Amino acid sequence: MKPVETVMRAAPVIPVLVIEDVAQARPIAEALVAGGLPVLEVTLRTDSALAVIREMAKVEGAIVGAGTVLNPDDLARAQDAGATFIVSPGLTKKLARAAEKADVALLPGVANSGDIMRGLDLGLSHFKFFPAVANGGIPALKSLLGPFGKIAICPTGGVTQATAADWLAIPQVLCVGGSWLVPAGEPDVAAIRAMAEAAAALTR
């Protein structure tokens, strides 16, 4: 099994995290892991993101990756901080080759058949469908999968606890990305753990 597939199969939901305060990193990671969601995507959308990755990587059982990786420099910084997988909103040849050279699992974003074909040409077969709902939702993904039935997908963007099971019912969907698990503001770790438990109970 490819490393990226191992990441995707670890849990039905990958929390997509935007964290400003480094002090919140470990309590949030501990709550998510305790709730059954070990795979954590820390987006590089804040100045504290790399420090957050470093802190979360210290949590036992956590599989920490970086999201919003746009180029090889982002990838290198994220990997240096302890990220063990990389998620990008799109796909470029430079980024794919950098991930291959760094021997790090890459989950690149795709939105249409051209994106998928370019990914296949680069030897990739696991993708993030992004932004999932804005791109037409489940009907659009099912249409795309017609000619690309052997790829594996993680829909991200607009997926909720209420809709996640519908996405996961698609055979090629190994997991979904979810930002609902950690609302903005001061974290309520008990509530985060409860939401993680509900998400982890989803079936594929």
Coordinates of C-alpha atoms in Angstrom, one line a residue:
M1 CA 0.0 0.0 0.0
K2 CA 1.3 3.5 -0.9
P3 CA 2.2 5.8 2.0
V4 CA -0.5 8.2 1.0
E5 CA -3.1 5.5 0.9
T6 CA -2.1 4.4 4.4
V7 CA -2.7 8.0 5.6
M8 CA -6.1 8.1 3.8
R9 CA -7.2 4.8 5.3
A10 CA -6.2 5.6 8.9
A11 CA -9.6 7.3 9.6
P12 CA -12.7 8.2 7.6
V13 CA -12.2 12.0 8.3
I14 CA -9.0 14.1 8.1
P15 CA -9.5 17.2 10.3
V16 CA -8.4 20.3 8.3
L17 CA -7.0 22.7 10.9
V18 CA -6.4 26.5 10.8
I19 CA -4.7 27.3 14.1
E20 CA -3.4 30.7 15.1
D21 CA -2.3 30.1 18.6
V22 CA 0.5 27.5 19.1
A23 CA -0.5 27.0 22.7
Q24 CA -3.7 25.4 21.4
A25 CA -1.9 22.9 19.2
R26 CA -1.3 20.0 21.6
P27 CA -4.7 20.1 23.4
I28 CA -6.5 20.1 20.0
A29 CA -4.3 17.2 18.7
E30 CA -4.8 15.2 21.8
A31 CA -8.5 15.6 21.7
L32 CA -8.7 14.6 18.0
V33 CA -6.5 11.6 18.5
A34 CA -8.3 10.5 21.6
G35 CA -11.6 10.7 19.6
G36 CA -10.3 8.4 17.0
L37 CA -8.9 10.8 14.3
P38 CA -5.1 10.4 14.2
V39 CA -4.5 12.1 10.9
L40 CA -4.2 15.8 11.2
E41 CA -3.8 18.3 8.4
V42 CA -2.4 21.6 9.6
T43 CA -2.9 24.2 6.8
L44 CA -0.1 26.7 6.1
R45 CA -2.5 29.6 6.3
T46 CA -1.2 31.1 9.5
D47 CA 2.2 32.4 10.6
S48 CA 2.1 29.8 13.4
A49 CA 1.4 26.8 11.2
L50 CA 4.9 25.3 11.2
A51 CA 5.2 25.7 15.0
V52 CA 1.8 24.1 15.3
I53 CA 3.0 21.1 13.2
R54 CA 6.0 20.8 15.5
E55 CA 3.8 20.7 18.6
M56 CA 1.2 18.3 17.2
A57 CA 3.9 15.9 16.0
K58 CA 4.8 15.4 19.7
V59 CA 1.4 13.9 20.4
E60 CA 1.5 10.2 20.7
G61 CA -0.5 8.5 17.9
A62 CA -0.8 11.7 15.8
I63 CA 0.0 11.5 12.0
V64 CA 0.6 15.2 11.2
G65 CA 0.7 16.6 7.8
A66 CA 0.7 20.1 6.1
G67 CA -2.1 21.5 4.0
T68 CA -2.2 24.5 1.6
V69 CA 1.3 23.5 0.4
L70 CA 1.8 25.5 -2.8
N71 CA 5.4 24.9 -3.9
P72 CA 8.6 23.0 -3.2
D73 CA 9.7 25.6 -0.6
D74 CA 6.5 25.1 1.4
L75 CA 7.0 21.4 1.2
A76 CA 10.5 21.6 2.5
R77 CA 9.6 23.8 5.4
A78 CA 6.6 21.6 6.3
Q79 CA 8.7 18.5 6.2
D80 CA 11.4 20.1 8.3
A81 CA 8.7 21.0 10.9
G82 CA 7.7 17.3 11.1
A83 CA 5.0 16.9 8.5
T84 CA 4.8 13.3 7.3
F85 CA 2.4 14.0 4.5
I86 CA 1.6 16.9 2.2
V87 CA -1.8 18.2 1.0
S88 CA -2.0 20.8 -1.8
P89 CA -5.0 22.7 -3.2
G90 CA -3.8 21.9 -6.7
L91 CA -1.1 20.1 -8.6
T92 CA 2.0 21.2 -10.4
K93 CA 4.8 19.2 -11.8
K94 CA 7.4 21.0 -9.6
L95 CA 5.5 20.1 -6.5
A96 CA 5.0 16.5 -7.5
R97 CA 8.6 16.0 -8.3
A98 CA 9.7 17.7 -5.0
A99 CA 7.5 15.3 -3.1
E100 CA 8.9 12.4 -4.9
K101 CA 12.5 13.6 -4.3
A102 CA 11.7 14.2 -0.6
D103 CA 10.0 10.8 -0.3
V104 CA 6.9 12.3 1.3
A105 CA 3.3 11.3 0.7
L106 CA 1.5 13.8 -1.4
L107 CA -2.3 14.3 -1.7
P108 CA -2.7 16.9 -4.4
G109 CA -6.0 18.8 -5.2
V110 CA -7.9 18.1 -8.4
A111 CA -11.0 19.7 -9.7
N112 CA -11.6 18.3 -13.2
S113 CA -10.5 15.5 -15.6
G114 CA -7.6 17.5 -16.9
D115 CA -6.1 17.8 -13.4
I116 CA -6.5 14.0 -12.9
M117 CA -4.9 13.2 -16.2
R118 CA -1.9 15.4 -15.4
G119 CA -1.7 13.6 -12.0
L120 CA -1.8 10.2 -13.6
D121 CA 0.9 11.3 -16.1
L122 CA 3.1 12.1 -13.0
G123 CA 2.5 8.7 -11.5
L124 CA -0.1 9.7 -9.0
S125 CA -3.3 8.0 -8.2
H126 CA -4.5 9.5 -4.9
F127 CA -6.1 12.9 -5.0
K128 CA -8.1 15.5 -3.0
F129 CA -11.3 16.6 -4.8
F130 CA -11.3 20.3 -4.0
P131 CA -13.3 22.4 -3.4
A132 CA -15.7 19.5 -3.3
V133 CA -19.1 21.2 -2.9
A134 CA -18.3 24.2 -5.0
N135 CA -17.1 21.9 -7.8
G136 CA -20.5 20.3 -8.1
G137 CA -20.6 18.0 -5.1
I138 CA -21.3 14.3 -5.2
P139 CA -22.9 14.3 -8.7
A140 CA -19.8 16.0 -10.2
L141 CA -17.4 13.6 -8.5
K142 CA -19.4 10.5 -9.6
S143 CA -19.3 11.8 -13.2
L144 CA -15.5 12.3 -12.9
L145 CA -15.0 8.9 -11.6
G146 CA -16.6 7.3 -14.6
P147 CA -13.4 7.4 -16.7
F148 CA -11.1 7.3 -13.7
G149 CA -12.5 4.5 -11.6
K150 CA -9.1 3.3 -10.3
I151 CA -8.1 6.5 -8.5
A152 CA -8.6 7.2 -4.8
I153 CA -10.2 10.4 -3.6
C154 CA -10.5 12.6 -0.5
P155 CA -13.2 15.2 -1.0
T156 CA -12.5 18.4 0.9
G157 CA -14.3 21.7 1.0
G158 CA -17.9 22.0 2.2
V159 CA -18.1 18.5 3.6
T160 CA -19.9 18.3 6.9
Q161 CA -20.7 15.7 9.6
A162 CA -24.2 15.4 8.1
T163 CA -23.0 14.8 4.5
A164 CA -19.7 12.9 5.1
A165 CA -21.4 9.5 5.0
D166 CA -22.8 10.2 1.5
W167 CA -19.3 11.0 0.2
L168 CA -17.8 8.0 1.9
A169 CA -20.4 5.7 0.3
I170 CA -18.6 6.3 -3.0
P171 CA -16.2 3.3 -3.4
Q172 CA -13.2 5.4 -4.5
V173 CA -13.6 7.8 -1.6
L174 CA -11.2 6.6 1.2
C175 CA -11.8 9.6 3.5
V176 CA -13.0 13.1 3.6
G177 CA -11.4 16.3 4.8
G178 CA -13.3 18.2 7.4
S179 CA -13.0 21.7 8.9
W180 CA -16.0 21.4 11.2
L181 CA -14.2 19.5 13.9
V182 CA -12.3 22.5 15.4
P183 CA -14.3 25.7 15.2
A184 CA -12.5 29.1 15.4
G185 CA -11.9 30.6 18.8
E186 CA -10.9 29.1 22.1
P187 CA -11.0 25.3 21.8
D188 CA -13.4 23.3 23.8
V189 CA -11.4 20.0 24.0
A190 CA -14.3 18.0 25.3
A191 CA -16.5 19.1 22.4
I192 CA -13.7 18.5 19.9
R193 CA -13.2 15.0 21.2
A194 CA -17.0 14.3 21.0
M195 CA -17.1 15.6 17.4
A196 CA -14.0 13.4 16.6
E197 CA -15.7 10.4 18.0
A198 CA -18.8 11.0 15.9
A199 CA -16.6 11.5 12.8
A200 CA -14.5 8.4 13.5
A201 CA -17.7 6.3 13.7
L202 CA -18.5 7.0 10.1
T203 CA -18.2 4.0 7.9
R204 CA -16.8 3.6 4.4

